[in-house]
Amino acid sequence: MSTIKPGVLVISHGSREPKWVSLVDEAVGKLAARLDMPVYSSYLELVEGRLIQDGITALESKGVTDLLVIPLFISAGSTHVDEIAYAIGAKDVPELETELDLFQVQARVHFGTPMDDDPDVALMVWDKVKALSVQPEKEVVLLIGHGSRHGSFRRRWEQGMSSLGRRVSEISGTNADYALLSPGDVRDKAILWKERGCDVIVAPLFLSEGYFTEKVIPERLAGLNCRYSGHTLLPHPLLTQWMESQAVHLLQSLNL
């Protein structure tokens, strides 16, 4: 029987902003300290020398035979998750056309799932906004995600965020709802809840702070007097815990 050596490949989108990358790397570094196997933090784009193929090559050079791939994305509605799964060999055909070339992979690939409505994500969301809460029964936590203009992917965003909203409501005692930057119902949702007499607490569903949280969301909500800190999921210890649970689940599928 051939020897099995697993390794973890974490894949996130990437950013030109060093702080964005450093927060992801910090969380993945803590994951590496918890696992007795090689771990590599890779990026879809924008981080030269740390792209997905770089990660595959680095892990295989350490003798890894089985890649435990963790897609560090907010939603299964991300088209990037679909194209990455295809390019790395986890699915035969992408749902949408992609310019992403097939990766050179010798190891077996075991592909995880995005964050979606995981209970740990709900806890992270509430931790990030609870300081803004005064009277939970008169408030709504409005989750804001990127979304997608592609129908089937948008529905996945909606399904995941709707379920996540229910979890946040159960934890917080507030109302909860969601809105998407694409197709763009953020302002309408905020106005709707204010007309119902609720104070709106905005929770951006993004890994790290950047263009969307610092510019796009505030512009969409301008003049509405919503409560918004701009705090994203990172940094938070539960994100490392979520990645660890993904790795353990994938490892168990190897039947070692």
XYZ file of C-alpha atoms in Angstrom:
256
model
C 0.000 0.000 0.000
C 1.411 3.388 -0.990
C 2.200 5.938 1.705
C -0.304 8.754 2.108
C 1.007 12.174 3.109
C -1.668 14.884 3.370
C -1.090 18.615 3.133
C -3.437 21.581 3.411
C -3.786 24.126 0.619
C -5.785 27.169 1.719
C -6.993 29.243 -1.226
C -8.371 32.763 -0.895
C -8.894 35.519 -3.440
C -5.937 37.790 -2.787
C -5.521 41.546 -2.688
C -3.021 44.251 -3.567
C -3.375 45.518 -0.002
C -0.650 44.062 2.255
C -2.888 44.232 5.343
C -5.516 42.050 3.653
C -2.935 39.402 2.830
C -1.246 39.565 6.236
C -4.521 38.948 8.075
C -5.200 35.843 5.995
C -1.617 34.637 6.426
C -1.844 35.147 10.180
C -4.982 32.996 10.419
C -3.456 30.288 8.218
C -0.241 30.420 10.244
C -2.226 29.624 13.383
C -3.825 26.731 11.510
C -0.391 25.383 10.592
C 0.601 25.451 14.262
C -2.366 23.206 15.092
C -1.883 20.591 12.385
C 0.784 17.936 12.030
C 1.086 18.339 8.266
C 2.316 20.943 5.762
C 0.037 23.972 5.269
C 0.286 26.582 2.505
C -1.655 29.843 2.134
C -2.242 30.548 -1.562
C -4.151 33.133 -3.564
C -6.183 33.127 -6.754
C -4.597 36.363 -7.951
C -2.753 39.569 -7.060
C -0.150 38.004 -4.734
C 2.807 37.111 -6.935
C 4.833 34.112 -5.840
C 1.961 32.895 -3.657
C -0.542 31.806 -6.296
C -2.380 28.483 -6.342
C 0.170 26.732 -8.549
C 2.939 27.945 -6.240
C 1.128 26.313 -3.336
C 0.565 23.040 -5.172
C 4.212 22.890 -6.210
C 5.472 23.729 -2.717
C 3.352 21.053 -1.044
C 4.169 18.384 -3.614
C 7.877 19.170 -3.205
C 7.435 18.158 0.444
C 6.083 14.781 -0.611
C 2.385 15.572 -0.214
C 0.263 12.942 -1.949
C -3.168 14.261 -0.960
C -4.142 17.932 -1.122
C -6.772 18.972 1.409
C -8.052 22.100 -0.320
C -9.842 24.708 1.792
C -11.605 27.364 -0.318
C -11.447 30.371 2.000
C -14.382 32.161 0.407
C -17.551 33.514 1.986
C -20.075 31.737 -0.223
C -20.619 28.789 -2.532
C -22.139 31.472 -4.750
C -18.667 32.726 -5.622
C -17.868 31.916 -9.236
C -14.230 31.725 -8.155
C -14.935 28.632 -6.054
C -16.411 26.924 -9.100
C -13.526 27.774 -11.423
C -10.891 26.836 -8.846
C -12.560 23.463 -8.248
C -12.443 22.839 -11.988
C -8.879 24.032 -12.536
C -7.510 21.961 -9.658
C -9.300 18.815 -10.816
C -12.083 18.574 -8.230
C -14.795 18.752 -10.913
C -14.830 17.883 -14.595
C -16.574 20.936 -16.030
C -17.012 24.501 -14.714
C -20.518 25.934 -14.588
C -19.324 29.122 -16.275
C -16.574 29.705 -18.788
C -13.288 30.500 -17.103
C -9.942 31.902 -18.181
C -8.253 29.983 -15.383
C -5.822 27.429 -16.804
C -5.733 23.895 -15.446
C -3.208 23.545 -12.645
C -0.427 20.986 -12.786
C -1.320 18.583 -9.996
C 0.174 15.189 -9.237
C -1.415 14.720 -5.812
C -4.965 13.558 -5.207
C -7.332 16.471 -4.574
C -9.904 16.613 -1.774
C -11.927 19.821 -2.068
C -13.680 21.428 0.897
C -16.568 23.879 1.104
C -16.776 27.673 1.516
C -17.898 29.295 4.763
C -21.584 29.917 3.941
C -23.812 29.476 7.032
C -21.409 27.609 9.310
C -22.246 28.208 13.006
C -18.744 29.574 13.607
C -19.363 32.223 10.948
C -22.547 33.340 12.710
C -20.610 33.711 15.959
C -17.921 35.733 14.184
C -20.495 38.036 12.597
C -22.160 38.800 15.916
C -18.825 39.260 17.709
C -17.891 41.913 15.161
C -21.084 43.980 15.501
C -22.431 43.352 19.001
C -20.736 46.488 20.355
C -23.108 48.456 18.087
C -26.197 46.860 19.626
C -28.248 48.747 22.224
C -31.769 47.267 22.088
C -31.623 43.973 20.168
C -35.389 43.642 19.903
C -35.531 46.935 17.974
C -32.579 46.234 15.688
C -31.795 44.322 12.528
C -28.378 42.966 11.614
C -28.111 43.500 7.866
C -25.568 41.089 6.400
C -23.969 42.482 3.256
C -22.207 40.179 0.820
C -20.670 40.561 -2.597
C -23.269 38.538 -4.504
C -23.284 37.542 -8.167
C -25.044 38.597 -11.348
C -25.265 34.959 -12.461
C -28.616 33.425 -11.501
C -27.588 30.056 -10.057
C -24.658 31.584 -8.192
C -26.791 34.428 -6.860
C -29.272 31.891 -5.508
C -26.460 30.177 -3.612
C -25.476 33.507 -2.112
C -29.092 34.098 -1.098
C -29.576 30.630 0.375
C -26.384 30.766 2.409
C -26.938 34.288 3.695
C -30.582 33.642 4.547
C -29.579 30.646 6.654
C -26.680 32.559 8.208
C -29.054 35.396 9.078
C -31.291 32.997 10.994
C -28.299 31.788 12.985
C -27.233 35.367 13.781
C -30.775 36.223 14.891
C -30.872 33.228 17.234
C -27.557 34.232 18.807
C -28.209 37.962 19.074
C -31.931 38.371 19.699
C -32.059 40.892 16.852
C -33.823 40.633 13.541
C -31.515 39.667 10.691
C -31.618 40.077 6.941
C -29.182 40.148 4.052
C -28.405 42.260 1.007
C -26.044 41.862 -1.931
C -23.797 44.416 -3.617
C -24.541 42.574 -6.857
C -27.308 42.861 -8.033
C -27.461 45.787 -5.607
C -30.309 45.834 -3.083
C -28.295 47.131 -0.123
C -29.863 50.568 0.120
C -33.397 49.284 -0.482
C -33.084 46.706 2.303
C -31.755 49.276 4.770
C -34.589 51.701 3.964
C -37.169 48.920 4.305
C -36.037 48.048 7.829
C -35.823 51.669 8.914
C -39.399 52.171 7.704
C -40.359 49.257 9.950
C -38.902 51.165 12.894
C -35.692 49.173 13.288
C -32.190 50.468 13.812
C -29.960 48.944 11.137
C -26.642 47.381 12.161
C -24.566 46.604 9.085
C -22.367 43.487 9.074
C -20.053 43.213 6.048
C -19.510 39.582 5.042
C -15.949 39.986 3.834
C -12.778 38.271 4.986
C -10.754 41.424 5.436
C -11.130 45.181 5.168
C -10.604 46.747 1.772
C -12.234 48.588 -1.111
C -15.727 47.137 -0.676
C -15.918 47.664 3.084
C -14.226 51.060 3.141
C -15.748 52.657 0.044
C -18.569 50.749 -1.669
C -20.729 49.861 1.341
C -20.523 53.330 2.971
C -21.456 54.920 -0.371
C -24.490 52.639 -0.766
C -25.698 53.574 2.729
C -24.869 57.289 2.622
C -27.360 59.433 4.552
C -29.298 56.524 6.070
C -27.789 56.729 9.574
C -27.017 53.011 9.830
C -24.622 51.664 12.445
C -21.490 50.506 10.679
C -18.001 49.873 12.012
C -16.569 48.296 8.860
C -15.163 45.391 10.886
C -14.781 42.245 8.798
C -14.433 38.592 9.833
C -10.661 38.810 10.188
C -9.001 38.887 12.573
C -10.920 36.308 14.611
C -9.779 33.041 16.252
C -12.883 31.209 15.069
C -11.766 31.554 11.464
C -8.760 29.384 12.223
C -11.079 26.984 14.038
C -13.329 26.815 10.963
C -10.360 26.000 8.722
C -9.189 23.342 11.158
C -12.606 21.665 11.125
C -12.496 21.672 7.319
C -9.054 20.067 7.318
C -10.078 17.430 9.863
C -13.212 16.566 7.879
C -11.219 16.170 4.668
C -8.559 14.160 6.490
C -11.189 11.762 7.813
C -12.330 11.113 4.245
C -8.900 9.613 3.521
C -9.623 6.715 5.911
C -6.071 6.708 7.246
